[in-house]
Each structure stands twice: as C-alpha cells, then as structure tokens.
Amino acid sequence: MKSTQSLSLGYVLVTGASQGIGLELARVSAEHRHNLIIVARDLSRLEEVAREIRKKYTVDVKVFAHDLEMEENVHALVKEVENLPIDILVNNVGFAVYGPFAENDIPRVMGSIALNVGCLTLLTRLLLPQLIASQGKILNVASTAAFQPGPLMAVYFATKAYVVSFGEALRYELRHSPKDTGVSVTTLCPGATATAFQDAAHFGNSNIIKLVGMMSAREVAIIGFAGLMKNKSIVIPGLKNKIGSFFARFMPRSILLPLLYKLNKTDL
C-alpha cells in the first residue's frame, strides 16, 4: 500500500469509518494532520475513502476490512496494527434494531450488542497498553439515547448507556488509579444524525426525527473531535440535544417512558 508523508507521527484508528459519523471523524482527523487507520466491512468503500483522504489532506491512510461483530476479527485487527503507533482510538462502529423487542430478529439483536458493546470494550482493552505508553486519547461514540430507556429501541438505548458508563469509569481509572496515565476518554453523544444509520435501523420516519430534525454527520464530527482534543468527558452536540438529555435524566419514568414510546413510533 502506498504511503504518504504527514506531519503527524501517530495514527487515529476509526472503526465504522466507511460512512456517517465515522467517515466524518476520519476526515476531521485528517484535516488536523493525523494519519489514519480506517476499519469497516466494505473494502472497496474503504479504499475509495482512503484515496479521497490521501489526495485531499496528504496523510497516510491504512485500510483494514473486518466485520467487527466477530470477536476473532477484533483480535485479528489488533494483530495487524501492532506495529503502527496509535495515538487515538475512535470506537464508532455500531447499529440499532428498531421495533418491538419481541419481534426483533435475534441475530441482529445479538450482533448489535456485539458491535456496540463487545467490540468497543475488547478493542479498547487490547489497545490500552499502547495508548497508555503514548499518553493517547479514546473517543467512544454513544448517543443521547444513553440517558434514558428507549421503548421500540430497547437494546440500542441500553448499549449506549453502557458506553457512557464504561467511558466515565475508565476515564476516572486512567486519570486517578493508581496515577494519571495521561490517557483521556471522551464520550460523544449525538442526537439524531443524518446518516445511513437511520435507514439501517428503519428509524428514519420516527416521530422524534420528524419533530426534532437531524444534525449533519460533519457537524457532529467537528464538535466531537474538538471535545476530544479538549479532553472533555461527555460531548453532546447541539442545544436541543443538550436540553433533551438534561430533562431525560430527571423526568419521572412514569412520564418519560410513554413519551419516548410515542416519539419512537412512526405514526405521527
């Protein structure tokens, strides 16, 4: 693979980098002169992204095609990148399953848990020694869904709650126990974002999206990357998302759950 010279010595590893927020986080990282390791299932799409970024930003881009739902592929990826200096890990890959849980396709449900939780956790653990050595950074992509239960997207909301809880706990450990390692952990919590994610989850016509609208993936990526560079713990892009997340934490569940159920439906 042809390499190009960059001002950055280290790499940003981005999972789910072929589209949506992951793609835009890769582009924003390149704009800031970081070399890239981009990972997704679609090799041809990754190579297209790599060509675009190399040409526009003159950074090195390494491409690795893996289905990270499978644990063995996470181990294989780490083995493949073990000699590359990784300064930033971006855990972005994931997907949602929409509809009543009793009707959800079981393999898709378990696959979403494997990606949203399992891959994020394992990849972080395997790369953490290198990140500690380089005093690097971790960006975990969660969602405003993390701050409340989500009828009709029960598993997705629950997995994102895990990402927030895990990120905050790991951040504290790395900064305080037994000493400050120099590694920062930032959790990005976007609201509805205009990506292929909505189509894949069949969630694009939900009432909440009709009422609130969506931010662009680029807007989310710019705000998320800035928060990462400032070592913030939680980053919630957009005023509406900040307000909604704040009230969701304190609203009684007896009011919140029926409201979320109505908002998550597609019959407005």
PDB file of C-alpha atoms in Angstrom:
ATOM      1  CA  MET A   1       0.000   0.000   0.000  1.00  0.00           C
ATOM      2  CA  LYS A   2       1.316   3.413  -0.942  1.00  0.00           C
ATOM      3  CA  SER A   3       2.061   5.709   1.990  1.00  0.00           C
ATOM      4  CA  THR A   4       2.228   9.482   2.046  1.00  0.00           C
ATOM      5  CA  GLN A   5       4.165  11.701   4.382  1.00  0.00           C
ATOM      6  CA  SER A   6       2.352  13.502   7.197  1.00  0.00           C
ATOM      7  CA  LEU A   7       3.143  15.982   9.930  1.00  0.00           C
ATOM      8  CA  SER A   8       1.701  13.539  12.484  1.00  0.00           C
ATOM      9  CA  LEU A   9       3.783  10.588  13.659  1.00  0.00           C
ATOM     10  CA  GLY A  10       0.886   8.616  15.137  1.00  0.00           C
ATOM     11  CA  TYR A  11      -2.359   7.213  13.808  1.00  0.00           C
ATOM     12  CA  VAL A  12      -6.029   7.658  14.596  1.00  0.00           C
ATOM     13  CA  LEU A  13      -7.846   4.321  14.388  1.00  0.00           C
ATOM     14  CA  VAL A  14     -11.512   4.783  13.430  1.00  0.00           C
ATOM     15  CA  THR A  15     -13.990   1.898  13.347  1.00  0.00           C
ATOM     16  CA  GLY A  16     -17.060   2.176  11.155  1.00  0.00           C
ATOM     17  CA  ALA A  17     -15.152   4.676   9.006  1.00  0.00           C
ATOM     18  CA  SER A  18     -16.811   3.980   5.652  1.00  0.00           C
ATOM     19  CA  GLN A  19     -19.826   6.251   6.203  1.00  0.00           C
ATOM     20  CA  GLY A  20     -21.672   8.556   8.563  1.00  0.00           C
ATOM     21  CA  ILE A  21     -20.088   9.916  11.727  1.00  0.00           C
ATOM     22  CA  GLY A  22     -17.113   7.553  11.464  1.00  0.00           C
ATOM     23  CA  LEU A  23     -16.271   8.775   7.976  1.00  0.00           C
ATOM     24  CA  GLU A  24     -16.538  12.404   9.050  1.00  0.00           C
ATOM     25  CA  LEU A  25     -14.396  11.790  12.142  1.00  0.00           C
ATOM     26  CA  ALA A  26     -11.758  10.301   9.832  1.00  0.00           C
ATOM     27  CA  ARG A  27     -11.930  13.364   7.581  1.00  0.00           C
ATOM     28  CA  VAL A  28     -11.735  15.789  10.509  1.00  0.00           C
ATOM     29  CA  SER A  29      -8.767  13.887  11.951  1.00  0.00           C
ATOM     30  CA  ALA A  30      -7.011  14.138   8.575  1.00  0.00           C
ATOM     31  CA  GLU A  31      -7.732  17.869   8.430  1.00  0.00           C
ATOM     32  CA  HIS A  32      -5.786  18.145  11.686  1.00  0.00           C
ATOM     33  CA  ARG A  33      -2.832  16.280  10.119  1.00  0.00           C
ATOM     34  CA  HIS A  34      -3.363  12.904  11.735  1.00  0.00           C
ATOM     35  CA  ASN A  35      -2.544   9.696   9.893  1.00  0.00           C
ATOM     36  CA  LEU A  36      -5.415   7.224   9.769  1.00  0.00           C
ATOM     37  CA  ILE A  37      -6.260   3.572  10.238  1.00  0.00           C
ATOM     38  CA  ILE A  38      -9.795   3.123   8.913  1.00  0.00           C
ATOM     39  CA  VAL A  39     -11.807  -0.011   9.577  1.00  0.00           C
ATOM     40  CA  ALA A  40     -15.151  -1.272   8.262  1.00  0.00           C
ATOM     41  CA  ARG A  41     -16.571  -4.302   6.466  1.00  0.00           C
ATOM     42  CA  ASP A  42     -16.689  -2.879   2.935  1.00  0.00           C
ATOM     43  CA  LEU A  43     -13.157  -2.993   1.496  1.00  0.00           C
ATOM     44  CA  SER A  44     -13.992  -1.233  -1.767  1.00  0.00           C
ATOM     45  CA  ARG A  45     -15.694   1.626   0.059  1.00  0.00           C
ATOM     46  CA  LEU A  46     -12.769   1.934   2.483  1.00  0.00           C
ATOM     47  CA  GLU A  47     -10.303   2.114  -0.384  1.00  0.00           C
ATOM     48  CA  GLU A  48     -12.412   4.831  -2.007  1.00  0.00           C
ATOM     49  CA  VAL A  49     -12.395   6.804   1.256  1.00  0.00           C
ATOM     50  CA  ALA A  50      -8.640   6.294   1.615  1.00  0.00           C
ATOM     51  CA  ARG A  51      -7.952   7.620  -1.886  1.00  0.00           C
ATOM     52  CA  GLU A  52     -10.074  10.695  -1.240  1.00  0.00           C
ATOM     53  CA  ILE A  53      -8.405  11.494   2.090  1.00  0.00           C
ATOM     54  CA  ARG A  54      -4.841  10.857   0.896  1.00  0.00           C
ATOM     55  CA  LYS A  55      -5.356  13.164  -2.073  1.00  0.00           C
ATOM     56  CA  LYS A  56      -7.055  15.967  -0.162  1.00  0.00           C
ATOM     57  CA  TYR A  57      -5.093  16.002   3.103  1.00  0.00           C
ATOM     58  CA  THR A  58      -1.716  14.330   2.304  1.00  0.00           C
ATOM     59  CA  VAL A  59      -1.774  11.976   5.266  1.00  0.00           C
ATOM     60  CA  ASP A  60      -1.123   8.256   5.418  1.00  0.00           C
ATOM     61  CA  VAL A  61      -4.228   6.059   5.428  1.00  0.00           C
ATOM     62  CA  LYS A  62      -4.138   2.359   6.238  1.00  0.00           C
ATOM     63  CA  VAL A  63      -7.190   0.264   5.320  1.00  0.00           C
ATOM     64  CA  PHE A  64      -8.385  -2.851   7.167  1.00  0.00           C
ATOM     65  CA  ALA A  65     -11.627  -4.592   6.226  1.00  0.00           C
ATOM     66  CA  HIS A  66     -13.170  -6.551   9.095  1.00  0.00           C
ATOM     67  CA  ASP A  67     -16.600  -7.484  10.371  1.00  0.00           C
ATOM     68  CA  LEU A  68     -16.063  -6.499  13.997  1.00  0.00           C
ATOM     69  CA  GLU A  69     -19.203  -8.254  15.203  1.00  0.00           C
ATOM     70  CA  MET A  70     -16.962 -11.312  15.486  1.00  0.00           C
ATOM     71  CA  GLU A  71     -14.532 -11.265  18.399  1.00  0.00           C
ATOM     72  CA  GLU A  72     -11.833 -13.076  16.446  1.00  0.00           C
ATOM     73  CA  ASN A  73     -11.781 -10.250  13.921  1.00  0.00           C
ATOM     74  CA  VAL A  74     -11.129  -7.696  16.662  1.00  0.00           C
ATOM     75  CA  HIS A  75      -8.114  -9.752  17.732  1.00  0.00           C
ATOM     76  CA  ALA A  76      -7.001 -10.046  14.093  1.00  0.00           C
ATOM     77  CA  LEU A  77      -7.219  -6.272  13.611  1.00  0.00           C
ATOM     78  CA  VAL A  78      -5.123  -5.586  16.697  1.00  0.00           C
ATOM     79  CA  LYS A  79      -2.518  -8.064  15.476  1.00  0.00           C
ATOM     80  CA  GLU A  80      -2.398  -6.326  12.083  1.00  0.00           C
ATOM     81  CA  VAL A  81      -1.857  -2.863  13.563  1.00  0.00           C
ATOM     82  CA  GLU A  82       0.503  -3.824  16.383  1.00  0.00           C
ATOM     83  CA  ASN A  83       3.498  -2.117  14.736  1.00  0.00           C
ATOM     84  CA  LEU A  84       1.664   1.115  13.941  1.00  0.00           C
ATOM     85  CA  PRO A  85       1.891   3.934  16.535  1.00  0.00           C
ATOM     86  CA  ILE A  86      -1.727   4.590  17.510  1.00  0.00           C
ATOM     87  CA  ASP A  87      -2.341   7.802  19.425  1.00  0.00           C
ATOM     88  CA  ILE A  88      -6.137   7.971  19.208  1.00  0.00           C
ATOM     89  CA  LEU A  89      -8.767   5.223  19.224  1.00  0.00           C
ATOM     90  CA  VAL A  90     -12.228   6.119  17.908  1.00  0.00           C
ATOM     91  CA  ASN A  91     -14.814   3.459  18.774  1.00  0.00           C
ATOM     92  CA  ASN A  92     -17.596   4.416  16.391  1.00  0.00           C
ATOM     93  CA  VAL A  93     -18.909   1.252  14.762  1.00  0.00           C
ATOM     94  CA  GLY A  94     -22.400   0.130  15.752  1.00  0.00           C
ATOM     95  CA  PHE A  95     -26.017  -0.203  14.676  1.00  0.00           C
ATOM     96  CA  ALA A  96     -29.559  -0.285  16.048  1.00  0.00           C
ATOM     97  CA  VAL A  97     -32.515  -2.623  15.699  1.00  0.00           C
ATOM     98  CA  TYR A  98     -35.883  -0.887  15.606  1.00  0.00           C
ATOM     99  CA  GLY A  99     -39.295  -2.213  16.635  1.00  0.00           C
ATOM    100  CA  PRO A 100     -40.889  -4.206  19.489  1.00  0.00           C
ATOM    101  CA  PHE A 101     -38.238  -6.358  21.139  1.00  0.00           C
ATOM    102  CA  ALA A 102     -40.483  -9.450  20.944  1.00  0.00           C
ATOM    103  CA  GLU A 103     -40.427  -9.103  17.150  1.00  0.00           C
ATOM    104  CA  ASN A 104     -36.749  -8.205  16.690  1.00  0.00           C
ATOM    105  CA  ASP A 105     -34.556 -10.506  14.622  1.00  0.00           C
ATOM    106  CA  ILE A 106     -32.415 -12.356  17.164  1.00  0.00           C
ATOM    107  CA  PRO A 107     -29.146 -12.466  15.158  1.00  0.00           C
ATOM    108  CA  ARG A 108     -29.392  -8.716  14.508  1.00  0.00           C
ATOM    109  CA  VAL A 109     -30.067  -8.002  18.171  1.00  0.00           C
ATOM    110  CA  MET A 110     -27.065 -10.039  19.268  1.00  0.00           C
ATOM    111  CA  GLY A 111     -24.950  -8.535  16.500  1.00  0.00           C
ATOM    112  CA  SER A 112     -25.792  -5.029  17.684  1.00  0.00           C
ATOM    113  CA  ILE A 113     -24.703  -5.924  21.216  1.00  0.00           C
ATOM    114  CA  ALA A 114     -21.508  -7.481  19.864  1.00  0.00           C
ATOM    115  CA  LEU A 115     -20.635  -4.288  17.961  1.00  0.00           C
ATOM    116  CA  ASN A 116     -21.954  -1.574  20.258  1.00  0.00           C
ATOM    117  CA  VAL A 117     -20.621  -3.149  23.457  1.00  0.00           C
ATOM    118  CA  GLY A 118     -18.373  -6.130  22.797  1.00  0.00           C
ATOM    119  CA  CYS A 119     -16.174  -4.694  20.062  1.00  0.00           C
ATOM    120  CA  LEU A 120     -15.808  -1.338  21.815  1.00  0.00           C
ATOM    121  CA  THR A 121     -14.818  -2.995  25.090  1.00  0.00           C
ATOM    122  CA  LEU A 122     -12.411  -5.547  23.624  1.00  0.00           C
ATOM    123  CA  LEU A 123     -10.699  -3.153  21.214  1.00  0.00           C
ATOM    124  CA  THR A 124     -10.204  -0.624  23.999  1.00  0.00           C
ATOM    125  CA  ARG A 125      -8.709  -3.249  26.303  1.00  0.00           C
ATOM    126  CA  LEU A 126      -6.376  -4.651  23.659  1.00  0.00           C
ATOM    127  CA  LEU A 127      -5.081  -1.235  22.550  1.00  0.00           C
ATOM    128  CA  LEU A 128      -4.962   0.332  26.003  1.00  0.00           C
ATOM    129  CA  PRO A 129      -1.327  -0.615  26.791  1.00  0.00           C
ATOM    130  CA  GLN A 130      -0.191   1.173  23.619  1.00  0.00           C
ATOM    131  CA  LEU A 131      -2.398   4.181  24.346  1.00  0.00           C
ATOM    132  CA  ILE A 132      -1.027   4.406  27.883  1.00  0.00           C
ATOM    133  CA  ALA A 133       2.520   4.272  26.514  1.00  0.00           C
ATOM    134  CA  SER A 134       1.769   7.116  24.089  1.00  0.00           C
ATOM    135  CA  GLN A 135      -0.483   9.032  26.528  1.00  0.00           C
ATOM    136  CA  GLY A 136      -3.137   8.882  23.844  1.00  0.00           C
ATOM    137  CA  LYS A 137      -6.849   9.513  23.615  1.00  0.00           C
ATOM    138  CA  ILE A 138     -10.043   7.472  23.292  1.00  0.00           C
ATOM    139  CA  LEU A 139     -13.273   8.680  21.701  1.00  0.00           C
ATOM    140  CA  ASN A 140     -16.301   6.444  22.212  1.00  0.00           C
ATOM    141  CA  VAL A 141     -19.379   7.260  20.153  1.00  0.00           C
ATOM    142  CA  ALA A 142     -22.537   6.775  22.198  1.00  0.00           C
ATOM    143  CA  SER A 143     -25.814   8.676  21.765  1.00  0.00           C
ATOM    144  CA  THR A 144     -28.282  10.856  23.623  1.00  0.00           C
ATOM    145  CA  ALA A 145     -30.173   7.553  23.784  1.00  0.00           C
ATOM    146  CA  ALA A 146     -27.791   6.663  26.614  1.00  0.00           C
ATOM    147  CA  PHE A 147     -29.583   8.935  29.072  1.00  0.00           C
ATOM    148  CA  GLN A 148     -32.969   7.163  29.097  1.00  0.00           C
ATOM    149  CA  PRO A 149     -34.590   3.807  28.306  1.00  0.00           C
ATOM    150  CA  GLY A 150     -35.953   3.549  24.762  1.00  0.00           C
ATOM    151  CA  PRO A 151     -39.135   1.589  24.062  1.00  0.00           C
ATOM    152  CA  LEU A 152     -39.042   0.269  20.466  1.00  0.00           C
ATOM    153  CA  MET A 153     -35.235   0.538  20.516  1.00  0.00           C
ATOM    154  CA  ALA A 154     -34.681  -1.094  23.881  1.00  0.00           C
ATOM    155  CA  VAL A 155     -31.384  -2.823  23.106  1.00  0.00           C
ATOM    156  CA  TYR A 156     -29.809   0.130  21.313  1.00  0.00           C
ATOM    157  CA  PHE A 157     -30.590   2.577  24.127  1.00  0.00           C
ATOM    158  CA  ALA A 158     -29.234   0.086  26.666  1.00  0.00           C
ATOM    159  CA  THR A 159     -25.993  -0.458  24.757  1.00  0.00           C
ATOM    160  CA  LYS A 160     -25.382   3.283  24.562  1.00  0.00           C
ATOM    161  CA  ALA A 161     -25.997   3.610  28.308  1.00  0.00           C
ATOM    162  CA  TYR A 162     -23.205   1.050  28.709  1.00  0.00           C
ATOM    163  CA  VAL A 163     -20.878   3.125  26.522  1.00  0.00           C
ATOM    164  CA  VAL A 164     -21.403   6.246  28.653  1.00  0.00           C
ATOM    165  CA  SER A 165     -20.998   4.395  31.946  1.00  0.00           C
ATOM    166  CA  PHE A 166     -17.930   2.491  30.737  1.00  0.00           C
ATOM    167  CA  GLY A 167     -16.316   5.630  29.354  1.00  0.00           C
ATOM    168  CA  GLU A 168     -16.779   7.683  32.509  1.00  0.00           C
ATOM    169  CA  ALA A 169     -15.481   4.884  34.738  1.00  0.00           C
ATOM    170  CA  LEU A 170     -12.478   4.157  32.512  1.00  0.00           C
ATOM    171  CA  ARG A 171     -11.675   7.871  32.299  1.00  0.00           C
ATOM    172  CA  TYR A 172     -11.539   8.085  36.102  1.00  0.00           C
ATOM    173  CA  GLU A 173      -9.376   4.974  36.396  1.00  0.00           C
ATOM    174  CA  LEU A 174      -6.891   6.214  33.834  1.00  0.00           C
ATOM    175  CA  ARG A 175      -6.606   9.618  35.481  1.00  0.00           C
ATOM    176  CA  HIS A 176      -6.521   8.544  39.138  1.00  0.00           C
ATOM    177  CA  SER A 177      -5.784   4.856  39.714  1.00  0.00           C
ATOM    178  CA  PRO A 178      -3.026   4.396  40.736  1.00  0.00           C
ATOM    179  CA  LYS A 179      -1.776   7.516  38.936  1.00  0.00           C
ATOM    180  CA  ASP A 180      -2.636   9.699  35.984  1.00  0.00           C
ATOM    181  CA  THR A 181      -1.695   7.746  32.852  1.00  0.00           C
ATOM    182  CA  GLY A 182      -2.182  10.771  30.613  1.00  0.00           C
ATOM    183  CA  VAL A 183      -4.882   8.978  28.606  1.00  0.00           C
ATOM    184  CA  SER A 184      -8.170  10.847  28.164  1.00  0.00           C
ATOM    185  CA  VAL A 185     -11.523   9.207  27.440  1.00  0.00           C
ATOM    186  CA  THR A 186     -14.243  11.240  25.755  1.00  0.00           C
ATOM    187  CA  THR A 187     -17.768  10.006  25.068  1.00  0.00           C
ATOM    188  CA  LEU A 188     -19.596  11.620  22.151  1.00  0.00           C
ATOM    189  CA  CYS A 189     -23.386  11.576  22.495  1.00  0.00           C
ATOM    190  CA  PRO A 190     -25.054  12.831  19.316  1.00  0.00           C
ATOM    191  CA  GLY A 191     -28.796  13.002  18.861  1.00  0.00           C
ATOM    192  CA  ALA A 192     -30.486  12.152  15.579  1.00  0.00           C
ATOM    193  CA  THR A 193     -27.892  12.489  12.818  1.00  0.00           C
ATOM    194  CA  ALA A 194     -28.372  12.327   9.057  1.00  0.00           C
ATOM    195  CA  THR A 195     -26.577   9.085   8.195  1.00  0.00           C
ATOM    196  CA  ALA A 196     -27.327   5.658   6.716  1.00  0.00           C
ATOM    197  CA  PHE A 197     -27.750   4.526  10.343  1.00  0.00           C
ATOM    198  CA  GLN A 198     -31.379   5.692  10.339  1.00  0.00           C
ATOM    199  CA  ASP A 199     -32.195   3.686   7.218  1.00  0.00           C
ATOM    200  CA  ALA A 200     -30.455   0.572   8.523  1.00  0.00           C
ATOM    201  CA  ALA A 201     -32.480   0.752  11.745  1.00  0.00           C
ATOM    202  CA  HIS A 202     -35.716   1.664   9.867  1.00  0.00           C
ATOM    203  CA  PHE A 203     -35.945   4.594  12.273  1.00  0.00           C
ATOM    204  CA  GLY A 204     -35.849   7.462   9.808  1.00  0.00           C
ATOM    205  CA  ASN A 205     -39.611   8.072   9.925  1.00  0.00           C
ATOM    206  CA  SER A 206     -39.936   8.074  13.707  1.00  0.00           C
ATOM    207  CA  ASN A 207     -41.885  10.861  15.366  1.00  0.00           C
ATOM    208  CA  ILE A 208     -38.854  12.183  17.210  1.00  0.00           C
ATOM    209  CA  ILE A 209     -36.934  12.750  13.973  1.00  0.00           C
ATOM    210  CA  LYS A 210     -39.964  14.429  12.382  1.00  0.00           C
ATOM    211  CA  LEU A 211     -40.266  16.763  15.364  1.00  0.00           C
ATOM    212  CA  VAL A 212     -36.633  17.457  16.263  1.00  0.00           C
ATOM    213  CA  GLY A 213     -34.826  17.044  12.954  1.00  0.00           C
ATOM    214  CA  MET A 214     -31.265  15.857  12.442  1.00  0.00           C
ATOM    215  CA  MET A 215     -27.778  17.322  12.602  1.00  0.00           C
ATOM    216  CA  SER A 216     -25.307  16.538   9.835  1.00  0.00           C
ATOM    217  CA  ALA A 217     -22.623  13.921  10.450  1.00  0.00           C
ATOM    218  CA  ARG A 218     -19.960  16.549   9.738  1.00  0.00           C
ATOM    219  CA  GLU A 219     -21.337  18.907  12.397  1.00  0.00           C
ATOM    220  CA  VAL A 220     -21.289  16.083  14.926  1.00  0.00           C
ATOM    221  CA  ALA A 221     -17.755  15.036  13.969  1.00  0.00           C
ATOM    222  CA  ILE A 222     -16.332  18.562  14.222  1.00  0.00           C
ATOM    223  CA  ILE A 223     -17.864  19.073  17.668  1.00  0.00           C
ATOM    224  CA  GLY A 224     -16.828  15.596  18.826  1.00  0.00           C
ATOM    225  CA  PHE A 225     -13.230  15.963  17.666  1.00  0.00           C
ATOM    226  CA  ALA A 226     -12.943  19.380  19.339  1.00  0.00           C
ATOM    227  CA  GLY A 227     -14.222  17.884  22.591  1.00  0.00           C
ATOM    228  CA  LEU A 228     -11.717  15.051  22.313  1.00  0.00           C
ATOM    229  CA  MET A 229      -8.840  17.493  21.851  1.00  0.00           C
ATOM    230  CA  LYS A 230     -10.030  19.442  24.920  1.00  0.00           C
ATOM    231  CA  ASN A 231     -10.120  16.197  26.950  1.00  0.00           C
ATOM    232  CA  LYS A 232     -13.829  16.582  27.740  1.00  0.00           C
ATOM    233  CA  SER A 233     -15.631  13.689  29.393  1.00  0.00           C
ATOM    234  CA  ILE A 234     -19.058  13.942  27.711  1.00  0.00           C
ATOM    235  CA  VAL A 235     -19.778  15.821  24.463  1.00  0.00           C
ATOM    236  CA  ILE A 236     -23.406  16.396  23.422  1.00  0.00           C
ATOM    237  CA  PRO A 237     -23.623  18.252  20.084  1.00  0.00           C
ATOM    238  CA  GLY A 238     -26.482  20.711  19.594  1.00  0.00           C
ATOM    239  CA  LEU A 239     -28.545  22.786  22.018  1.00  0.00           C
ATOM    240  CA  LYS A 240     -31.724  20.724  21.556  1.00  0.00           C
ATOM    241  CA  ASN A 241     -29.819  17.543  22.332  1.00  0.00           C
ATOM    242  CA  LYS A 242     -28.259  19.075  25.442  1.00  0.00           C
ATOM    243  CA  ILE A 243     -31.652  20.227  26.728  1.00  0.00           C
ATOM    244  CA  GLY A 244     -33.341  16.907  25.947  1.00  0.00           C
ATOM    245  CA  SER A 245     -30.604  14.890  27.637  1.00  0.00           C
ATOM    246  CA  PHE A 246     -30.738  17.085  30.735  1.00  0.00           C
ATOM    247  CA  PHE A 247     -34.500  16.724  31.227  1.00  0.00           C
ATOM    248  CA  ALA A 248     -34.434  12.983  30.447  1.00  0.00           C
ATOM    249  CA  ARG A 249     -32.152  12.392  33.430  1.00  0.00           C
ATOM    250  CA  PHE A 250     -34.578  13.925  35.894  1.00  0.00           C
ATOM    251  CA  MET A 251     -38.031  13.316  34.410  1.00  0.00           C
ATOM    252  CA  PRO A 252     -40.069  10.659  36.273  1.00  0.00           C
ATOM    253  CA  ARG A 253     -40.054   7.359  34.399  1.00  0.00           C
ATOM    254  CA  SER A 254     -43.869   7.253  34.584  1.00  0.00           C
ATOM    255  CA  ILE A 255     -43.888  10.298  32.286  1.00  0.00           C
ATOM    256  CA  LEU A 256     -40.726   9.660  30.323  1.00  0.00           C
ATOM    257  CA  LEU A 257     -41.420   6.109  29.120  1.00  0.00           C
ATOM    258  CA  PRO A 258     -44.822   6.719  27.465  1.00  0.00           C
ATOM    259  CA  LEU A 259     -43.436   9.919  25.941  1.00  0.00           C
ATOM    260  CA  LEU A 260     -40.434   8.102  24.456  1.00  0.00           C
ATOM    261  CA  TYR A 261     -42.643   5.296  23.205  1.00  0.00           C
ATOM    262  CA  LYS A 262     -44.795   7.797  21.324  1.00  0.00           C
ATOM    263  CA  LEU A 263     -41.761   9.656  19.980  1.00  0.00           C
ATOM    264  CA  ASN A 264     -40.084   6.471  18.797  1.00  0.00           C
ATOM    265  CA  LYS A 265     -43.171   5.382  16.851  1.00  0.00           C
ATOM    266  CA  THR A 266     -43.592   6.147  13.164  1.00  0.00           C
ATOM    267  CA  ASP A 267     -47.286   7.112  13.054  1.00  0.00           C
ATOM    268  CA  LEU A 268     -47.281  10.885  13.679  1.00  0.00           C
TER     269      LEU A 268
END
